[in-house]
Coordinates of C-alpha atoms in Angstrom, one line a residue:
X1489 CA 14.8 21.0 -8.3
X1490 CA 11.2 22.6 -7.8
X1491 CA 8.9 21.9 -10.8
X1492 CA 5.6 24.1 -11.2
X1493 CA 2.7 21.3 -12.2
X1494 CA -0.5 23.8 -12.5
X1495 CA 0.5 24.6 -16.6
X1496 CA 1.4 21.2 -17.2
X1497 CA -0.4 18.1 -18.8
X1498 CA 1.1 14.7 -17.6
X1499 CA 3.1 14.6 -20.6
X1500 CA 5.5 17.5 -19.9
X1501 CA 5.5 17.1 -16.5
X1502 CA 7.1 13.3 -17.0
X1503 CA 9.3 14.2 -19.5
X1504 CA 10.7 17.2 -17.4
X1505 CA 11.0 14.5 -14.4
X1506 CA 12.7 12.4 -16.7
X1507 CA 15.5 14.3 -18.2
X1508 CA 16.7 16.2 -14.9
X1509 CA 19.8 14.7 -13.8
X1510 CA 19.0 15.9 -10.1
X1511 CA 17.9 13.3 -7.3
X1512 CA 15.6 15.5 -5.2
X1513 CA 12.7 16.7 -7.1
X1514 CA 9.8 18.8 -5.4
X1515 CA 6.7 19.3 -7.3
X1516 CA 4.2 21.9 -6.7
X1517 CA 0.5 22.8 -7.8
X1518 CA 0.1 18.5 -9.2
X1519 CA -3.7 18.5 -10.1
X1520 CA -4.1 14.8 -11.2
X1521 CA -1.1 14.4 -13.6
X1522 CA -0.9 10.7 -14.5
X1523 CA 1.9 7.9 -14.3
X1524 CA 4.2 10.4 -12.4
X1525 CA 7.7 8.5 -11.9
X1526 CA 6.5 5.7 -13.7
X1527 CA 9.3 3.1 -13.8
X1528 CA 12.1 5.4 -12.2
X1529 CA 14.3 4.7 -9.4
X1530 CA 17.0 6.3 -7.1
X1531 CA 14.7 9.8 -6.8
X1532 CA 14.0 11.6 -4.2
X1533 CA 10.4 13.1 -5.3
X1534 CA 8.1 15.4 -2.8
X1535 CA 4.7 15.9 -4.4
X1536 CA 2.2 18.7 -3.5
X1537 CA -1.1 18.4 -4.6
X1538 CA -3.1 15.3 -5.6
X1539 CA -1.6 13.4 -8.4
X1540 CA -3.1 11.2 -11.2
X1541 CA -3.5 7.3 -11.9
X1542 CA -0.7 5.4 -11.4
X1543 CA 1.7 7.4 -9.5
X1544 CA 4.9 5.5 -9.3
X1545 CA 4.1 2.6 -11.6
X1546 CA 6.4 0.0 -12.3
X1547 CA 8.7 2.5 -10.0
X1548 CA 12.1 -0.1 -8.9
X1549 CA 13.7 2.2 -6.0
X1550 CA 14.1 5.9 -4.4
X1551 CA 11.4 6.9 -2.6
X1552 CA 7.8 9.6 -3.2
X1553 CA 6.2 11.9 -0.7
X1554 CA 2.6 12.9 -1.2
X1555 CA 1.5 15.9 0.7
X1556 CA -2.2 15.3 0.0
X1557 CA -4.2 12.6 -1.5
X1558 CA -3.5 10.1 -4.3
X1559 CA -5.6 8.9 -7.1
X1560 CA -6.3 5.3 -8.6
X1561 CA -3.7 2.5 -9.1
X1562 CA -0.8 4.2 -7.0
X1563 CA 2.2 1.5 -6.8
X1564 CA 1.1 -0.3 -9.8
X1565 CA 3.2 -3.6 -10.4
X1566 CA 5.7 -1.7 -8.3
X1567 CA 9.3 -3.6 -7.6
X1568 CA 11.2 -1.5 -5.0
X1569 CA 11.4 1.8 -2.9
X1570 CA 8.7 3.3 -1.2
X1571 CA 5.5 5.6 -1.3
X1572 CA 4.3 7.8 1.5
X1573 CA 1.0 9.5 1.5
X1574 CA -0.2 11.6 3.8
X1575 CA -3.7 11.9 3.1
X1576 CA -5.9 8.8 1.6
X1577 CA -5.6 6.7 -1.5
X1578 CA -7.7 5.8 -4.6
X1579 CA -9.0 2.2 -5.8
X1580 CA -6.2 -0.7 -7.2
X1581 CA -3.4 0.7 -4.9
X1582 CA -0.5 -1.7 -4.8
X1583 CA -2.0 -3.3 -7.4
X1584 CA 0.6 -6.3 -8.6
X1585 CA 2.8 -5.1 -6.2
X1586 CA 6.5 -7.1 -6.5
X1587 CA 8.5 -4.8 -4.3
X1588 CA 8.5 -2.2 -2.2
X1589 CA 6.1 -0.6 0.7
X1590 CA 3.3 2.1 0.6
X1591 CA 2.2 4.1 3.4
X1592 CA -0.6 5.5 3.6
X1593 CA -2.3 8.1 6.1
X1594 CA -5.6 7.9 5.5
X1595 CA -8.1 5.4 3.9
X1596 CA -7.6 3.2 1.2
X1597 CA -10.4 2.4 -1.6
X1598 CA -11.6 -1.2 -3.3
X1599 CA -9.4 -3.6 -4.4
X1600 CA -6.1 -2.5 -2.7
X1601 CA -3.0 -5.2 -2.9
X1602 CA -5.3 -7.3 -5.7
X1603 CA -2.7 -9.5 -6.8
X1604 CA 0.4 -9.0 -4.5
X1605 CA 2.8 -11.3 -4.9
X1606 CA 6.6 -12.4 -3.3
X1607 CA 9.7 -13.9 -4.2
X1608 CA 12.6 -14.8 -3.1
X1609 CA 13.8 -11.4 -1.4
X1610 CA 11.2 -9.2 -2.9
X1611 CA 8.3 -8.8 -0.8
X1612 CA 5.6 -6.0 -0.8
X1613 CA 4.3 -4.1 1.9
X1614 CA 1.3 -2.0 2.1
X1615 CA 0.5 -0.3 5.6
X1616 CA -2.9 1.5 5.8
X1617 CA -4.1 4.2 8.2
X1618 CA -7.8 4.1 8.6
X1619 CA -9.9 1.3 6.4
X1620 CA -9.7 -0.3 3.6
X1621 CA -12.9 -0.4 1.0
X1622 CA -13.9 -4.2 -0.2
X1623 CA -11.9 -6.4 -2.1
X1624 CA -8.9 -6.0 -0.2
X1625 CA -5.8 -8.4 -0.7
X1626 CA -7.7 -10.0 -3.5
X1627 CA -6.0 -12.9 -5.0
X1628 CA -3.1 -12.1 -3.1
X1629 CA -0.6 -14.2 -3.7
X1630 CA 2.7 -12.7 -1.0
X1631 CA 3.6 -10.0 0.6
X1632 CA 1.7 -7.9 3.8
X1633 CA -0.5 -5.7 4.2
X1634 CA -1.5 -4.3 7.6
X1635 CA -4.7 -2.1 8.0
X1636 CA -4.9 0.1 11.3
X1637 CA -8.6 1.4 11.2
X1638 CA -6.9 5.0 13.6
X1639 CA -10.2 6.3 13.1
X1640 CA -12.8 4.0 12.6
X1641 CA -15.9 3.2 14.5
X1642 CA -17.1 0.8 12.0
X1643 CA -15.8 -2.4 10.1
X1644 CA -12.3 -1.3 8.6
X1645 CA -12.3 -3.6 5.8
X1646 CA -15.1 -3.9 3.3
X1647 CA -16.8 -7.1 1.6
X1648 CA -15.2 -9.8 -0.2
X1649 CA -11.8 -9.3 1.9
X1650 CA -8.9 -11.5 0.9
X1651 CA -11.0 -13.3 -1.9
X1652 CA -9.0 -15.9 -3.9
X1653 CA -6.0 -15.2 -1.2
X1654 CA -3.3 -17.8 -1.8
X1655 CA -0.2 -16.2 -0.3
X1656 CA 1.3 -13.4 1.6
X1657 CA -0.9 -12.2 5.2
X1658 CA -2.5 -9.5 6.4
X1659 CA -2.9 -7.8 10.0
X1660 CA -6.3 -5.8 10.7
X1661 CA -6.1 -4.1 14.2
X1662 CA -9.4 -4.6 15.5
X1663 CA -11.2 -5.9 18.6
X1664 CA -14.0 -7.6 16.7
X1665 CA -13.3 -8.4 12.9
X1666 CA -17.4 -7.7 11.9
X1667 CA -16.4 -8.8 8.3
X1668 CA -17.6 -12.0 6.3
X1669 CA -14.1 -13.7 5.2
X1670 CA -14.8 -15.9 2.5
X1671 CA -14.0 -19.7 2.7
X1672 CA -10.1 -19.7 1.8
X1673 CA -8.9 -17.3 4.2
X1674 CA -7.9 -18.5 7.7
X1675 CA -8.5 -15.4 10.7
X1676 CA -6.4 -16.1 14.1
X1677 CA -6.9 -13.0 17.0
X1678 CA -3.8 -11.6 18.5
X1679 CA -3.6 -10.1 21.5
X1680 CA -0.9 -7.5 20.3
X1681 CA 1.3 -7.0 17.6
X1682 CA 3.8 -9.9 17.2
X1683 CA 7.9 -9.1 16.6
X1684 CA 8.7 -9.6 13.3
X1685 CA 8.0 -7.4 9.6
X1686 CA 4.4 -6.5 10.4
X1687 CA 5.4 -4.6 13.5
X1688 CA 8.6 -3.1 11.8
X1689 CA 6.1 -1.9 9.1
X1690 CA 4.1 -0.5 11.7
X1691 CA 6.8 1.6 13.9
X1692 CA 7.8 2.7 10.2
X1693 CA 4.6 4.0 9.5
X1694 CA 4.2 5.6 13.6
X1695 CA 7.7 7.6 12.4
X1696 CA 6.6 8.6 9.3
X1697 CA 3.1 10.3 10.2
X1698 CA 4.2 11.1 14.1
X1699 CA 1.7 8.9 15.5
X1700 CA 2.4 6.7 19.3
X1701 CA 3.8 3.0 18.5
X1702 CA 2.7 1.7 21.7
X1703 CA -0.8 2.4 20.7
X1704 CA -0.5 0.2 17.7
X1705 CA 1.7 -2.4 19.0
X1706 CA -0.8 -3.1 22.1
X1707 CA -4.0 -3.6 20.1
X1708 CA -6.0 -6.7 19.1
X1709 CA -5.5 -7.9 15.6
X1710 CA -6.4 -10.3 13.3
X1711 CA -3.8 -11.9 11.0
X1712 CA -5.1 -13.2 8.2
X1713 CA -3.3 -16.4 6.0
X1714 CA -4.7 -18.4 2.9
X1715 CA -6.2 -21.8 4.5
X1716 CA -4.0 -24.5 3.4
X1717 CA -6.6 -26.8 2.3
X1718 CA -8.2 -24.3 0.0
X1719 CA -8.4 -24.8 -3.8
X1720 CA -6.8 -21.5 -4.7
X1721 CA -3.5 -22.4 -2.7
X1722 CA -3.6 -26.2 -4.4
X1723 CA -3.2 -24.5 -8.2
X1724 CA 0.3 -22.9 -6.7
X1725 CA 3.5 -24.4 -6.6
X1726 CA 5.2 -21.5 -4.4
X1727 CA 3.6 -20.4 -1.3

């Protein structure tokens, strides 16, 4: 089903998503509708256009396609399926993330994967294409999130990365992590991608936008892990 978005407020255009009883939907001319499959699962959704806050909020399975960029909060307290962007994303992405993986292109703004958290079987992924803006991984509490910096010739995470981190890990391909990592948060350099779920992430991500996996999987990173002796981890009985 092909759904026209340039007459439509966010209202219509949800409720129109929400009583077709067809799995692929394609939406065309999206120009910042808000909460867009909101809590769905088992849809197929290709989105052209740039949509609004919280695109696939609460969303527990199936899978979205952005042709273009997304706005804030993307992924919000998301449980299961999976988000692709092809251009950059807004602030709060993946924010309370419980399930499920977004890829992104492009850049990420402040305060992406705030809050993640794991359990049990349900673990979040975020990958990222270029940087990430400050705040990243803030409290996180589980889950990964990987941050590839394609294009960057500067730092490609911001200030206050991995503040109040208590759980999950993160992989920053760079050389030369120029970043101030507060107190809690433990940084160990890798001479290439290790096996395991941050390098399937990866090759997902390398199929996904067309790009060279053996460019990405031979490259410096740092991982990033809460510091076992910090207070935030001490206040948590699952780790």
């Amino acid at each position: 089903m092909r759904i026209d978005a340039a007459e439509m407020d966010f209202q219509k255009l949800n409720e129109r998503i929400r009583q077709s009883r067809v799995q692929e939907i394609k939406i065309a001319g999206c120009i910042g509708q808000r909460y867009i499959a909101a809590g769905l699962s088992g849809r197929d959704i290709t989105i052209q256009g740039t949509p609004g806050n919280a695109l696939g909020a609460y969303l527990s399975g199936g899978r979205i396609l952005v042709d273009g960029n997304v706005q804030e909060a993307t992924g919000d307290t998301m449980n299961g399926g999976e988000i692709i962007v092809k251009g950059s994303a807004g602030d709060a992405t993946g924010y309370a993330m419980r399930g499920g993986e977004i890829f992104i292109y492009g850049d990420a703004g402040y305060r992406c994967g705030i809050h993640m958290k794991a359990y049990k079987e349900n673990s979040p992924s975020i990958v990222i294409g270029g940087r990430a803006g400050s705040f990243l991984g803030e409290y996180q509490a589980g889950g990964t999130i990987v941050v590839l910096g394609k294009d960057s010739q500067s730092t490609i995470v911001g200030n206050f990365c991995g503040t109040g981190m208590h759980g999950g890990e993160m992989y920053l391909r760079c050389d030369d992590l120029k970043a101030k990592l507060p107190a809690q948060v433990k940084a160990e350099k890798l001479a290439s991608l290790p096996q395991g779920k941050a390098r399937s992430l990866v090759e997902r991500w390398c199929e996904l936008f067309g790009e060279n996996k053996d460019k990405y999987f031979h490259a410096s990173y740092y991982r990033l892990t809460p510091n076992s002796e910090n207070p935030y981890k001490q206040m948590y009985t699952a780790n």
